[in-house]
């Protein structure tokens, strides 16, 4: 038998080298990267020990490829890590600075850091100067412009859910908030209310005035056959979703494709108030309490915006009144909003409120510890 020559050995090595490179590149890892080698959530500090892990490495993701982002996020584990405390993911959707950041700092400083996460979707077209700091520092996810009367606000909320799902497997409840939202209870009270629930809190209203106009805003019959007028729902833009429903949202393609169409009648186009309640109603209505826990006053609304509380109105009486108001309960997927099942689930308190003027931050800070965070 002839012995292999050095030249033959060298040629064999060259032939095997590409295979070795492929095996190295495709080896399983625990971090999702984009095509440039950056972490999918580069601005977020990974949580210790509770970071979501995959059985195999996903395909490299372009940083702003929403479809790939949602697809990977929809595959995360639905169960919390054993022995890990439930966390609340606070999702701030903003197109401006956060005027109530000092109030939220006091709110979050009341509790251990392993009970919550903060995520911010900040419109990149706005100059944030000074940048986010404190509890909001390094919490901004890759964001895109978010505009009224377009699907982009709903897209931003879905993006927040996806990043929160990927970032920490311990995230149990996902709460969407705006820059004008404030807490009206302590963190401990809010945490207990949300983590004891196995259901989402999302307003799901049927047969509301203007439902047909909203349903047909993309053109007559453009929502058919997937979303009929009978299935179309309206609700508050702000909700608290369970991990199960967060995965449902990011994994949905069929219903989202209908709501992601551009509207031909812009002033009846509110995808952020229609997509989420319609999806939950169609896919898992009994998995939700059909009410929002974010208080809003539509009396005296202007140009589609709710009433805004100003500096002179801030005081203990206002906070007390907001707490005493009861959420409006809608369609729970049984036999109507007055069914025994719905009545039994009533009694949940408002946990947040909007809209507040930026100037109201100082009087809110003055009463924060003695009123706002005192249950």
Coordinates of C-alpha atoms in Angstrom, one line a residue:
X1 CA 0.0 0.0 0.0
X2 CA 1.4 3.4 -0.9
X3 CA 2.0 5.9 1.9
X4 CA 0.2 9.3 1.5
X5 CA 2.6 12.0 0.4
X6 CA 2.7 15.4 2.2
X7 CA 1.1 16.9 -0.8
X8 CA -1.9 14.6 -0.5
X9 CA -2.3 15.3 3.2
X10 CA -2.2 19.0 2.6
X11 CA -4.9 18.8 -0.1
X12 CA -7.1 16.7 2.2
X13 CA -6.7 19.3 4.9
X14 CA -7.8 22.0 2.5
X15 CA -10.9 20.0 1.6
X16 CA -12.0 19.6 5.2
X17 CA -11.4 23.2 6.2
X18 CA -14.7 24.6 4.9
X19 CA -16.7 21.8 6.7
X20 CA -14.9 22.8 10.0
X21 CA -15.8 26.4 9.5
X22 CA -19.5 25.6 8.8
X23 CA -19.7 23.4 11.9
X24 CA -18.1 26.1 14.0
X25 CA -20.5 28.8 12.7
X26 CA -23.7 26.7 13.2
X27 CA -22.8 25.4 16.7
X28 CA -25.6 26.0 19.3
X29 CA -25.3 29.2 21.4
X30 CA -27.5 30.9 23.9
X31 CA -27.4 34.4 22.4
X32 CA -29.4 35.7 19.4
X33 CA -27.3 37.8 17.1
X34 CA -28.0 39.9 14.0
X35 CA -26.1 39.6 10.8
X36 CA -23.3 41.9 12.0
X37 CA -22.6 39.9 15.1
X38 CA -24.4 42.2 17.5
X39 CA -26.8 41.0 20.1
X40 CA -30.5 41.2 19.0
X41 CA -31.2 43.4 22.1
X42 CA -27.8 45.3 22.2
X43 CA -29.0 48.1 24.6
X44 CA -30.3 45.6 27.3
X45 CA -28.3 44.2 30.1
X46 CA -28.9 40.4 30.1
X47 CA -30.6 39.1 33.3
X48 CA -28.6 36.7 35.4
X49 CA -29.4 33.0 35.1
X50 CA -32.9 33.6 33.7
X51 CA -32.0 34.6 30.1
X52 CA -34.0 32.6 27.5
X53 CA -32.0 29.8 26.0
X54 CA -32.6 28.0 22.7
X55 CA -32.0 24.4 21.9
X56 CA -30.3 25.5 18.7
X57 CA -29.0 28.8 17.4
X58 CA -31.6 30.7 15.3
X59 CA -30.6 32.1 12.0
X60 CA -28.7 35.4 12.1
X61 CA -31.2 38.2 12.3
X62 CA -31.0 41.6 10.8
X63 CA -31.4 44.1 13.6
X64 CA -34.5 45.6 12.2
X65 CA -36.1 42.6 10.6
X66 CA -39.4 42.4 12.5
X67 CA -40.6 39.3 10.8
X68 CA -37.5 37.3 11.9
X69 CA -37.7 38.9 15.4
X70 CA -41.3 37.9 15.9
X71 CA -40.7 34.4 14.6
X72 CA -37.8 33.8 17.1
X73 CA -39.7 35.4 20.0
X74 CA -42.8 33.2 19.3
X75 CA -40.6 30.1 20.0
X76 CA -39.4 31.0 23.5
X77 CA -40.4 28.8 26.4
X78 CA -43.8 29.5 27.7
X79 CA -42.9 28.3 31.2
X80 CA -41.0 30.3 33.8
X81 CA -37.7 29.0 35.0
X82 CA -38.1 26.8 38.1
X83 CA -37.4 28.7 41.3
X84 CA -37.3 32.1 39.6
X85 CA -39.7 34.8 40.8
X86 CA -42.3 36.1 38.4
X87 CA -41.3 39.4 36.8
X88 CA -43.4 42.3 35.4
X89 CA -42.2 43.7 32.1
X90 CA -42.9 47.4 31.9
X91 CA -43.1 48.4 28.2
X92 CA -42.8 52.1 27.6
X93 CA -43.9 53.3 24.1
X94 CA -42.9 56.9 23.6
X95 CA -42.3 59.4 20.8
X96 CA -40.8 62.0 23.3
X97 CA -38.7 62.1 26.5
X98 CA -40.3 60.5 29.6
X99 CA -41.5 63.5 31.8
X100 CA -42.5 61.2 34.6
X101 CA -39.2 59.3 34.8
X102 CA -38.5 60.7 38.3
X103 CA -41.8 59.4 39.6
X104 CA -41.1 56.0 38.0
X105 CA -37.7 56.0 39.6
X106 CA -39.3 56.3 43.1
X107 CA -41.8 53.6 42.1
X108 CA -39.1 51.1 41.1
X109 CA -36.8 51.9 43.9
X110 CA -39.4 50.4 46.3
X111 CA -38.8 46.9 45.2
X112 CA -36.0 44.3 44.6
X113 CA -34.6 44.5 41.1
X114 CA -35.4 40.9 40.3
X115 CA -39.1 41.5 40.2
X116 CA -39.3 43.7 37.1
X117 CA -37.8 44.7 33.8
X118 CA -38.1 47.9 31.9
X119 CA -38.1 48.3 28.1
X120 CA -38.4 51.4 26.0
X121 CA -39.5 51.9 22.4
X122 CA -38.4 55.4 21.5
X123 CA -39.1 56.9 18.1
X124 CA -35.6 57.3 16.6
X125 CA -36.6 60.5 14.7
X126 CA -36.8 62.4 18.0
X127 CA -33.6 63.9 19.5
X128 CA -33.5 62.5 23.1
X129 CA -31.2 65.0 24.8
X130 CA -30.4 64.3 27.5
X131 CA -30.6 60.6 26.9
X132 CA -32.6 58.2 29.1
X133 CA -31.0 57.7 32.5
X134 CA -31.5 55.9 35.8
X135 CA -33.8 52.9 35.6
X136 CA -34.4 53.7 31.9
X137 CA -30.7 53.8 30.9
X138 CA -29.7 51.0 28.5
X139 CA -33.3 49.9 28.2
X140 CA -34.1 51.2 24.7
X141 CA -34.8 48.5 22.2
X142 CA -34.1 48.9 18.4
X143 CA -37.1 51.2 17.5
X144 CA -38.8 52.6 14.5
X145 CA -41.0 55.7 13.9
X146 CA -44.5 55.3 15.4
X147 CA -47.3 57.5 14.0
X148 CA -51.0 57.9 14.7
X149 CA -53.5 56.6 12.1
X150 CA -51.0 54.0 11.0
X151 CA -50.2 50.4 12.0
X152 CA -46.8 51.6 13.4
X153 CA -48.0 52.1 17.0
X154 CA -49.2 48.5 17.1
X155 CA -46.0 47.4 15.4
X156 CA -44.0 49.2 18.2
X157 CA -46.0 47.4 20.9
X158 CA -45.4 44.0 19.2
X159 CA -41.7 44.9 19.0
X160 CA -41.6 45.6 22.7
X161 CA -43.3 42.3 23.5
X162 CA -40.8 40.4 21.3
X163 CA -37.7 41.9 22.9
X164 CA -39.1 41.3 26.4
X165 CA -39.9 37.7 25.6
X166 CA -36.4 37.2 24.2
X167 CA -34.6 39.1 27.0
X168 CA -35.9 37.3 30.1
X169 CA -37.7 34.1 30.4
X170 CA -39.0 35.2 33.9
X171 CA -41.2 37.9 32.4
X172 CA -44.7 36.8 33.4
X173 CA -46.9 39.9 32.7
X174 CA -46.3 42.5 30.0
X175 CA -47.7 46.0 30.7
X176 CA -47.9 48.6 28.0
X177 CA -47.5 52.2 29.1
X178 CA -47.1 55.6 27.4
X179 CA -45.0 58.6 28.4
X180 CA -48.0 60.3 30.0
X181 CA -48.9 57.3 32.2
X182 CA -48.3 57.3 36.0
X183 CA -48.7 54.6 38.6
X184 CA -51.5 55.2 41.2
X185 CA -50.6 52.4 43.6
X186 CA -47.3 51.1 45.1
X187 CA -45.2 48.6 43.2
X188 CA -46.0 45.9 45.8
X189 CA -49.8 46.4 45.3
X190 CA -49.4 46.3 41.5
X191 CA -47.1 43.3 41.6
X192 CA -49.5 41.3 43.7
X193 CA -52.5 42.2 41.5
X194 CA -50.8 41.2 38.3
X195 CA -48.8 38.1 39.3
X196 CA -51.7 36.5 41.1
X197 CA -53.7 36.6 37.8
X198 CA -53.6 33.9 35.3
X199 CA -55.4 36.1 32.8
X200 CA -54.5 39.1 30.7
X201 CA -56.2 42.5 31.3
X202 CA -57.3 44.0 28.0
X203 CA -60.4 45.9 27.2
X204 CA -62.5 44.0 24.6
X205 CA -65.6 46.0 23.6
X206 CA -68.2 44.8 21.1
X207 CA -70.8 46.8 19.1
X208 CA -69.2 50.2 19.9
X209 CA -70.2 53.3 18.0
X210 CA -68.0 53.6 14.9
X211 CA -67.0 50.0 14.8
X212 CA -68.0 49.6 11.1
X213 CA -66.0 52.7 10.1
X214 CA -62.9 51.4 11.9
X215 CA -63.4 47.9 10.4
X216 CA -63.7 49.4 6.9
X217 CA -60.9 52.0 7.3
X218 CA -58.6 49.9 5.0
X219 CA -61.3 49.7 2.3
X220 CA -64.6 47.9 2.1
X221 CA -64.3 44.1 2.8
X222 CA -60.5 44.4 3.0
X223 CA -60.5 42.6 6.4
X224 CA -62.3 39.6 5.0
X225 CA -62.4 36.7 5.2
X226 CA -60.1 36.5 8.2
X227 CA -61.7 39.3 10.3
X228 CA -65.4 39.7 10.0
X229 CA -67.3 42.7 11.4
X230 CA -68.8 40.4 14.0
X231 CA -65.3 39.5 15.3
X232 CA -64.0 43.1 15.2
X233 CA -63.4 44.6 18.7
X234 CA -62.4 47.9 20.1
X235 CA -60.4 48.5 23.3
X236 CA -57.8 50.7 25.1
X237 CA -54.4 50.9 23.6
X238 CA -52.9 50.0 27.0
X239 CA -53.1 46.5 28.4
X240 CA -51.4 43.9 30.6
X241 CA -50.8 40.6 28.8
X242 CA -49.7 37.2 30.1
X243 CA -46.7 35.4 28.7
X244 CA -49.1 33.1 26.8
X245 CA -50.8 36.1 25.1
X246 CA -47.5 37.9 24.5
X247 CA -46.4 34.9 22.5
X248 CA -49.7 34.7 20.7
X249 CA -49.3 38.3 19.6
X250 CA -45.7 38.0 18.3
X251 CA -46.5 34.7 16.6
X252 CA -49.6 35.9 14.8
X253 CA -49.3 36.5 11.1
X254 CA -52.8 36.0 9.7
X255 CA -54.7 38.6 11.7
X256 CA -51.8 41.0 11.8
X257 CA -51.6 41.0 8.0
X258 CA -55.1 42.5 7.9
X259 CA -54.4 45.2 10.4
X260 CA -51.0 46.0 9.0
X261 CA -52.6 47.3 5.8
X262 CA -52.5 51.0 5.2
X263 CA -55.8 52.8 5.8
X264 CA -57.6 54.7 3.1
X265 CA -59.7 56.6 5.6
X266 CA -57.1 57.9 8.0
X267 CA -59.3 59.5 10.7
X268 CA -61.0 56.1 11.6
X269 CA -57.7 54.2 11.6
X270 CA -56.7 53.0 15.1
X271 CA -55.0 49.6 14.7
X272 CA -53.4 50.0 18.2
X273 CA -57.0 50.0 19.7
X274 CA -58.4 47.3 17.5
X275 CA -55.8 44.7 16.6
X276 CA -55.0 43.4 20.2
X277 CA -58.6 43.1 21.5
X278 CA -59.7 41.5 18.2
X279 CA -56.9 39.0 18.2
X280 CA -57.5 38.0 21.9
X281 CA -61.2 37.8 21.2
X282 CA -60.7 35.5 18.2
X283 CA -58.0 33.3 19.7
X284 CA -58.4 33.1 23.5
X285 CA -61.2 35.3 24.9
X286 CA -61.6 33.3 28.1
X287 CA -57.9 33.8 28.8
X288 CA -58.5 37.5 29.5
X289 CA -60.3 39.8 31.9
X290 CA -61.9 42.1 29.3
X291 CA -60.9 45.4 30.9
X292 CA -57.9 47.7 31.0
X293 CA -56.2 48.6 34.3
X294 CA -55.0 51.9 33.0
X295 CA -57.5 54.7 33.9
X296 CA -58.4 57.3 31.2
X297 CA -61.0 60.1 31.1
X298 CA -62.6 60.6 27.7
X299 CA -64.9 63.4 28.9
X300 CA -63.7 66.5 27.3
X301 CA -61.5 64.6 24.8
X302 CA -60.0 66.5 21.9
X303 CA -58.8 65.3 18.5
X304 CA -58.9 61.7 19.6
X305 CA -56.9 62.4 22.8
X306 CA -58.4 61.9 26.3
X307 CA -58.5 64.6 28.9
X308 CA -55.1 65.7 30.2
X309 CA -54.7 66.4 33.9
X310 CA -52.8 69.6 34.5
X311 CA -50.6 70.8 37.4
X312 CA -53.3 72.6 39.3
X313 CA -55.5 69.4 39.5
X314 CA -52.9 67.2 41.1
X315 CA -53.6 66.3 44.7
X316 CA -54.7 63.4 47.0
X317 CA -58.3 63.9 45.9
X318 CA -57.5 63.2 42.3
X319 CA -55.5 60.0 43.1
X320 CA -58.3 58.8 45.4
X321 CA -60.9 59.4 42.7
X322 CA -58.9 57.6 40.1
X323 CA -58.5 54.6 42.4
X324 CA -62.2 54.4 43.2
X325 CA -63.4 54.4 39.6
X326 CA -64.1 50.9 38.2
X327 CA -62.8 49.6 34.9
X328 CA -65.3 49.0 32.1
X329 CA -65.8 45.3 31.5
X330 CA -66.5 44.2 27.9
X331 CA -66.8 40.9 26.1
X332 CA -65.3 37.9 27.9
X333 CA -66.2 35.3 25.3
X334 CA -69.0 33.7 27.3
X335 CA -72.7 34.8 27.0
X336 CA -72.2 38.6 27.1
X337 CA -70.7 41.2 29.4
X338 CA -73.2 40.6 32.1
X339 CA -72.6 36.8 32.4
X340 CA -72.0 35.3 35.9
X341 CA -68.4 34.5 34.9
X342 CA -67.7 38.2 34.1
X343 CA -69.4 39.5 37.2
X344 CA -67.3 37.1 39.3
X345 CA -64.1 38.5 37.9
X346 CA -65.0 42.2 38.4
X347 CA -63.5 44.2 41.2
X348 CA -60.0 44.7 39.8
X349 CA -58.6 48.1 40.6
X350 CA -57.0 50.6 38.2
X351 CA -53.2 50.4 38.6
X352 CA -52.1 53.2 36.3
X353 CA -53.6 56.4 34.9
X354 CA -53.2 58.8 32.0
X355 CA -53.0 61.5 30.6
X356 CA -50.9 63.9 32.7
X357 CA -49.2 67.1 31.5
X358 CA -45.4 67.2 31.9
X359 CA -45.8 70.1 34.3
X360 CA -47.6 67.9 36.8
X361 CA -44.5 66.0 37.7
X362 CA -43.5 68.3 40.6
X363 CA -46.8 68.1 42.5
X364 CA -46.9 64.3 41.9
X365 CA -43.4 64.0 43.4
X366 CA -44.5 65.9 46.4
X367 CA -47.4 63.5 47.2
X368 CA -45.7 60.3 45.9
X369 CA -44.7 58.7 49.1
X370 CA -47.6 59.9 51.2
X371 CA -50.4 59.4 48.7
X372 CA -49.5 57.7 45.4
X373 CA -47.5 54.8 46.8
X374 CA -49.5 54.5 50.0
X375 CA -52.2 51.9 49.5

